[in-house]
PDB file of C-alpha atoms in Angstrom:
ATOM      1  CA  MET A   1      -0.124  -0.295   0.288  1.00  0.00           C
ATOM      2  CA  GLY A   2       1.195   3.368  -0.827  1.00  0.00           C
ATOM      3  CA  MET A   3       2.358   6.076   1.822  1.00  0.00           C
ATOM      4  CA  ILE A   4      -0.798   7.933   2.093  1.00  0.00           C
ATOM      5  CA  THR A   5      -2.449   4.473   3.603  1.00  0.00           C
ATOM      6  CA  ASP A   6       0.797   3.934   6.132  1.00  0.00           C
ATOM      7  CA  GLU A   7      -0.364   7.736   6.855  1.00  0.00           C
ATOM      8  CA  VAL A   8      -3.420   6.881   7.872  1.00  0.00           C
ATOM      9  CA  LEU A   9      -3.065   4.091   9.746  1.00  0.00           C
ATOM     10  CA  ARG A  10      -0.713   5.463  12.033  1.00  0.00           C
ATOM     11  CA  ALA A  11      -2.600   9.029  11.829  1.00  0.00           C
ATOM     12  CA  GLN A  12      -5.714   6.997  13.455  1.00  0.00           C
ATOM     13  CA  LEU A  13      -3.633   4.759  15.753  1.00  0.00           C
ATOM     14  CA  VAL A  14      -2.649   8.416  17.458  1.00  0.00           C
ATOM     15  CA  LEU A  15      -5.854   9.819  17.501  1.00  0.00           C
ATOM     16  CA  ALA A  16      -6.894   6.332  19.585  1.00  0.00           C
ATOM     17  CA  VAL A  17      -3.787   6.734  21.983  1.00  0.00           C
ATOM     18  CA  THR A  18      -4.511  10.808  22.174  1.00  0.00           C
ATOM     19  CA  ASN A  19      -8.478  10.024  22.931  1.00  0.00           C
ATOM     20  CA  SER A  20      -7.633   7.575  25.517  1.00  0.00           C
ATOM     21  CA  ALA A  21      -5.070  10.441  27.261  1.00  0.00           C
ATOM     22  CA  LYS A  22      -8.012  12.542  27.199  1.00  0.00           C
ATOM     23  CA  TRP A  23     -10.419  10.018  28.776  1.00  0.00           C
ATOM     24  CA  ARG A  24      -7.589   9.618  31.685  1.00  0.00           C
ATOM     25  CA  ALA A  25      -7.240  12.635  32.316  1.00  0.00           C
ATOM     26  CA  ARG A  26     -10.986  13.118  32.764  1.00  0.00           C
ATOM     27  CA  ARG A  27     -11.590   9.870  34.438  1.00  0.00           C
ATOM     28  CA  ALA A  28      -8.370  11.664  37.035  1.00  0.00           C
ATOM     29  CA  GLU A  29      -9.869  14.490  37.857  1.00  0.00           C
ATOM     30  CA  GLN A  30     -13.117  12.088  38.339  1.00  0.00           C
ATOM     31  CA  HIS A  31     -10.860  10.024  41.293  1.00  0.00           C
ATOM     32  CA  PRO A  32      -8.704  12.098  42.462  1.00  0.00           C
ATOM     33  CA  ASP A  33      -7.334   9.880  44.699  1.00  0.00           C
ATOM     34  CA  ASP A  34      -6.220   6.895  41.888  1.00  0.00           C
ATOM     35  CA  GLN A  35      -2.691   8.104  40.664  1.00  0.00           C
ATOM     36  CA  ARG A  36      -2.716   5.683  38.030  1.00  0.00           C
ATOM     37  CA  ASN A  37      -5.413   7.603  35.682  1.00  0.00           C
ATOM     38  CA  ILE A  38      -3.069  10.901  35.324  1.00  0.00           C
ATOM     39  CA  SER A  39       0.114   8.112  35.136  1.00  0.00           C
ATOM     40  CA  SER A  40      -1.897   6.815  32.233  1.00  0.00           C
ATOM     41  CA  SER A  41      -3.226  10.180  30.809  1.00  0.00           C
ATOM     42  CA  TYR A  42       1.047  11.339  30.862  1.00  0.00           C
ATOM     43  CA  SER A  43       2.618   8.298  29.698  1.00  0.00           C
ATOM     44  CA  LEU A  44      -0.653   8.055  26.734  1.00  0.00           C
ATOM     45  CA  ALA A  45      -0.051  12.000  25.887  1.00  0.00           C
ATOM     46  CA  ALA A  46       3.976  11.046  25.678  1.00  0.00           C
ATOM     47  CA  LEU A  47       2.978   7.933  23.325  1.00  0.00           C
ATOM     48  CA  ALA A  48       0.392   9.390  20.695  1.00  0.00           C
ATOM     49  CA  LYS A  49       3.502  12.150  20.296  1.00  0.00           C
ATOM     50  CA  ARG A  50       5.871   9.679  20.070  1.00  0.00           C
ATOM     51  CA  LEU A  51       4.240   7.453  18.003  1.00  0.00           C
ATOM     52  CA  ASP A  52       3.875  10.456  14.974  1.00  0.00           C
ATOM     53  CA  ALA A  53       7.531  12.172  15.344  1.00  0.00           C
ATOM     54  CA  LEU A  54       8.238   8.283  14.110  1.00  0.00           C
ATOM     55  CA  PRO A  55       9.490   7.791  10.399  1.00  0.00           C
ATOM     56  CA  VAL A  56       6.883   5.443   9.000  1.00  0.00           C
ATOM     57  CA  ASN A  57       9.878   2.897   7.809  1.00  0.00           C
ATOM     58  CA  ASN A  58      10.459   2.538  11.882  1.00  0.00           C
ATOM     59  CA  PRO A  59      10.175  -1.158  11.557  1.00  0.00           C
ATOM     60  CA  HIS A  60       7.729  -1.476  14.885  1.00  0.00           C
ATOM     61  CA  LEU A  61       5.491   0.605  12.755  1.00  0.00           C
ATOM     62  CA  ALA A  62       6.461  -1.322   9.804  1.00  0.00           C
ATOM     63  CA  ALA A  63       5.286  -3.877  11.244  1.00  0.00           C
ATOM     64  CA  TYR A  64       1.934  -2.396  12.634  1.00  0.00           C
ATOM     65  CA  ILE A  65       1.556  -1.292   9.483  1.00  0.00           C
ATOM     66  CA  GLN A  66       1.879  -4.631   7.740  1.00  0.00           C
ATOM     67  CA  ILE A  67      -0.274  -6.589  10.589  1.00  0.00           C
ATOM     68  CA  MET A  68      -3.158  -3.850  10.230  1.00  0.00           C
ATOM     69  CA  GLU A  69      -2.973  -4.120   5.739  1.00  0.00           C
ATOM     70  CA  ARG A  70      -2.820  -7.730   6.208  1.00  0.00           C
ATOM     71  CA  ALA A  71      -6.032  -7.426   8.235  1.00  0.00           C
ATOM     72  CA  VAL A  72      -7.840  -5.418   6.414  1.00  0.00           C
ATOM     73  CA  ALA A  73      -7.060  -8.200   3.405  1.00  0.00           C
ATOM     74  CA  VAL A  74      -8.750 -10.819   6.075  1.00  0.00           C
ATOM     75  CA  ALA A  75     -12.265  -8.502   6.640  1.00  0.00           C
ATOM     76  CA  VAL A  76     -12.850  -9.060   2.511  1.00  0.00           C
ATOM     77  CA  ALA A  77     -12.992 -12.316   3.636  1.00  0.00           C
ATOM     78  CA  LYS A  78     -15.145 -12.093   7.375  1.00  0.00           C
ATOM     79  CA  ARG A  79     -15.932  -8.616   8.802  1.00  0.00           C
ATOM     80  CA  SER A  80     -15.905  -9.476  12.226  1.00  0.00           C
ATOM     81  CA  VAL A  81     -11.640  -8.817  12.476  1.00  0.00           C
ATOM     82  CA  LEU A  82     -11.756  -5.272  11.697  1.00  0.00           C
ATOM     83  CA  HIS A  83     -13.878  -5.337  15.165  1.00  0.00           C
ATOM     84  CA  ASP A  84     -11.452  -8.355  16.664  1.00  0.00           C
ATOM     85  CA  ILE A  85      -8.234  -5.936  16.040  1.00  0.00           C
ATOM     86  CA  SER A  86     -10.345  -2.599  17.305  1.00  0.00           C
ATOM     87  CA  GLU A  87     -10.759  -4.542  20.346  1.00  0.00           C
ATOM     88  CA  ILE A  88      -7.353  -5.349  20.902  1.00  0.00           C
ATOM     89  CA  GLU A  89      -5.947  -1.954  19.852  1.00  0.00           C
ATOM     90  CA  SER A  90      -8.653  -0.420  22.670  1.00  0.00           C
ATOM     91  CA  ARG A  91      -7.361  -2.879  25.297  1.00  0.00           C
ATOM     92  CA  CYS A  92      -3.529  -2.278  24.381  1.00  0.00           C
ATOM     93  CA  ILE A  93      -4.295   1.430  24.681  1.00  0.00           C
ATOM     94  CA  GLY A  94      -6.523   1.451  27.454  1.00  0.00           C
ATOM     95  CA  ARG A  95      -3.973  -0.328  29.659  1.00  0.00           C
ATOM     96  CA  TYR A  96      -0.804   1.534  28.946  1.00  0.00           C
ATOM     97  CA  GLY A  97       0.592   2.912  31.990  1.00  0.00           C
ATOM     98  CA  PHE A  98      -2.688   2.113  34.138  1.00  0.00           C
ATOM     99  CA  ASP A  99      -1.856  -1.183  35.261  1.00  0.00           C
ATOM    100  CA  TYR A 100       2.004  -0.448  34.310  1.00  0.00           C
ATOM    101  CA  ALA A 101       4.653   2.260  35.348  1.00  0.00           C
ATOM    102  CA  GLN A 102       5.492   3.553  31.871  1.00  0.00           C
ATOM    103  CA  GLY A 103       8.874   4.870  32.790  1.00  0.00           C
ATOM    104  CA  ASP A 104      10.009   4.893  28.733  1.00  0.00           C
ATOM    105  CA  ASP A 105       9.239   7.888  27.535  1.00  0.00           C
ATOM    106  CA  GLY A 106       6.616   7.309  25.454  1.00  0.00           C
ATOM    107  CA  ASN A 107       8.909   4.958  23.639  1.00  0.00           C
ATOM    108  CA  PRO A 108       6.509   3.358  21.093  1.00  0.00           C
ATOM    109  CA  ALA A 109       8.219   0.342  20.341  1.00  0.00           C
ATOM    110  CA  PRO A 110       7.526  -1.860  23.797  1.00  0.00           C
ATOM    111  CA  PHE A 111       3.964  -0.455  23.136  1.00  0.00           C
ATOM    112  CA  LEU A 112       4.033  -1.563  18.890  1.00  0.00           C
ATOM    113  CA  PHE A 113       5.400  -4.372  19.717  1.00  0.00           C
ATOM    114  CA  VAL A 114       2.932  -5.967  21.391  1.00  0.00           C
ATOM    115  CA  LEU A 115       0.187  -4.820  20.115  1.00  0.00           C
ATOM    116  CA  THR A 116       1.683  -5.964  16.925  1.00  0.00           C
ATOM    117  CA  ARG A 117       2.331  -9.310  18.371  1.00  0.00           C
ATOM    118  CA  GLU A 118      -1.703  -9.621  19.759  1.00  0.00           C
ATOM    119  CA  MET A 119      -2.640  -8.050  15.931  1.00  0.00           C
ATOM    120  CA  THR A 120      -0.427 -11.308  14.644  1.00  0.00           C
ATOM    121  CA  ASP A 121      -1.542 -13.977  16.073  1.00  0.00           C
ATOM    122  CA  LEU A 122      -5.783 -13.449  15.220  1.00  0.00           C
ATOM    123  CA  VAL A 123      -4.653 -12.043  11.470  1.00  0.00           C
ATOM    124  CA  GLU A 124      -2.795 -15.710  10.812  1.00  0.00           C
ATOM    125  CA  GLU A 125      -5.133 -17.795  13.015  1.00  0.00           C
ATOM    126  CA  GLU A 126      -7.919 -16.261  10.655  1.00  0.00           C
ATOM    127  CA  GLU A 127      -5.871 -16.246   7.090  1.00  0.00           C
ATOM    128  CA  GLU A 128      -5.414 -19.877   8.255  1.00  0.00           C
ATOM    129  CA  ARG A 129      -8.962 -20.658   8.414  1.00  0.00           C
ATOM    130  CA  ILE A 130      -9.431 -18.698   5.315  1.00  0.00           C
ATOM    131  CA  THR A 131      -6.648 -20.899   3.506  1.00  0.00           C
ATOM    132  CA  GLU A 132      -8.414 -24.287   4.914  1.00  0.00           C
ATOM    133  CA  LYS A 133     -11.931 -23.025   3.742  1.00  0.00           C
ATOM    134  CA  LYS A 134     -10.192 -22.135   0.486  1.00  0.00           C
ATOM    135  CA  ALA A 135      -9.323 -25.547  -0.031  1.00  0.00           C
ATOM    136  CA  GLY A 136     -12.155 -27.232   1.179  1.00  0.00           C
ATOM    137  CA  ALA A 137     -13.530 -24.784  -1.498  1.00  0.00           C
ATOM    138  CA  ASP A 138     -10.927 -25.751  -4.208  1.00  0.00           C
ATOM    139  CA  ASP A 139     -11.454 -29.598  -3.243  1.00  0.00           C
ATOM    140  CA  ALA A 140     -15.726 -29.306  -4.143  1.00  0.00           C
ATOM    141  CA  VAL A 141     -14.553 -27.634  -6.968  1.00  0.00           C
ATOM    142  CA  ARG A 142     -12.806 -30.050  -8.280  1.00  0.00           C
ATOM    143  CA  ALA A 143     -15.339 -33.359  -7.525  1.00  0.00           C
ATOM    144  CA  GLY A 144     -17.896 -31.411  -8.570  1.00  0.00           C
ATOM    145  CA  ALA A 145     -15.527 -31.129 -11.860  1.00  0.00           C
ATOM    146  CA  ALA A 146     -14.811 -34.758 -11.669  1.00  0.00           C
ATOM    147  CA  SER A 147     -18.905 -35.930 -11.308  1.00  0.00           C
ATOM    148  CA  GLY A 148     -19.699 -33.516 -13.722  1.00  0.00           C
ATOM    149  CA  ALA A 149     -17.278 -34.918 -16.281  1.00  0.00           C
ATOM    150  CA  ALA A 150     -18.355 -38.465 -15.737  1.00  0.00           C
ATOM    151  CA  LYS A 151     -21.879 -37.487 -15.880  1.00  0.00           C
ATOM    152  CA  GLU A 152     -21.142 -35.863 -19.253  1.00  0.00           C
ATOM    153  CA  THR A 153     -19.298 -39.391 -20.060  1.00  0.00           C
ATOM    154  CA  THR A 154     -21.630 -40.941 -19.381  1.00  0.00           C
ATOM    155  CA  ARG A 155     -24.561 -38.271 -21.479  1.00  0.00           C
ATOM    156  CA  GLN A 156     -22.297 -38.742 -24.695  1.00  0.00           C
ATOM    157  CA  GLY A 157     -23.065 -42.473 -24.170  1.00  0.00           C
ATOM    158  CA  ALA A 158     -26.144 -42.112 -23.798  1.00  0.00           C
ATOM    159  CA  ARG A 159     -26.990 -40.195 -27.093  1.00  0.00           C
ATOM    160  CA  GLU A 160     -24.288 -42.777 -28.846  1.00  0.00           C
ATOM    161  CA  ALA A 161     -26.484 -45.908 -28.054  1.00  0.00           C
ATOM    162  CA  SER A 162     -29.177 -43.712 -28.905  1.00  0.00           C
ATOM    163  CA  ARG A 163     -27.998 -42.821 -32.253  1.00  0.00           C
ATOM    164  CA  LYS A 164     -26.902 -46.673 -33.232  1.00  0.00           C
ATOM    165  CA  THR A 165     -29.937 -48.403 -32.393  1.00  0.00           C
ATOM    166  CA  ARG A 166     -32.086 -45.728 -34.251  1.00  0.00           C
ATOM    167  CA  ARG A 167     -30.143 -46.499 -37.433  1.00  0.00           C
ATOM    168  CA  GLY A 168     -30.604 -49.750 -36.965  1.00  0.00           C
ATOM    169  CA  ARG A 169     -34.280 -48.680 -37.561  1.00  0.00           C
ATOM    170  CA  ARG A 170     -36.416 -48.300 -40.506  1.00  0.00           C
ATOM    171  CA  LYS A 171     -37.815 -45.213 -41.170  1.00  0.00           C
ATOM    172  CA  ARG A 172     -41.553 -45.783 -40.680  1.00  0.00           C
ATOM    173  CA  PRO A 173     -43.821 -43.299 -42.486  1.00  0.00           C
ATOM    174  CA  SER A 174     -46.640 -41.890 -40.123  1.00  0.00           C
ATOM    175  CA  GLN A 175     -49.983 -42.560 -39.797  1.00  0.00           C
ATOM    176  CA  GLY A 176     -50.954 -39.248 -41.527  1.00  0.00           C
ATOM    177  CA  ALA A 177     -48.699 -40.077 -44.557  1.00  0.00           C
ATOM    178  CA  LEU A 178     -50.408 -43.601 -45.175  1.00  0.00           C
ATOM    179  CA  ALA A 179     -53.813 -41.633 -45.685  1.00  0.00           C
ATOM    180  CA  HIS A 180     -52.705 -39.597 -48.305  1.00  0.00           C
TER     181      HIS A 180
END
């Protein structure tokens, strides 16, 4: 896929991370006694900035973009894959800096690694399922073609037999022809 699509995929991820940072900041206001929300909000905001600044050829971003492109291809066969991918992304973003401290100044590599690994597991399962389903369909087509060829051979044989028996009989004039 082209650079625009790669940039769109990155922009969507940055937006999701930014929105989660804002959501965590609102939660921090509602629950000032729980420091995890404000810590997570800061971590997510730093992550969003770092993701936005990554070059597209960064190996972690490239792996994320590649698995997203594969997910889109798989989604042609099974639309719910994009929903499943979205859930994985939401879970990874939602827990970032909340369940565990992020002292890495928003370094996107560990985040992208975990996100991409989880997405890859899902996409590979679906690709395998689609391949198996396609192989089954191909087998059915081949079996159908073989069956069709056998039926056609039988039909041809029946037509030949019918022609031979017709040739062997003398033609009789119809009753109408005798009346004249």
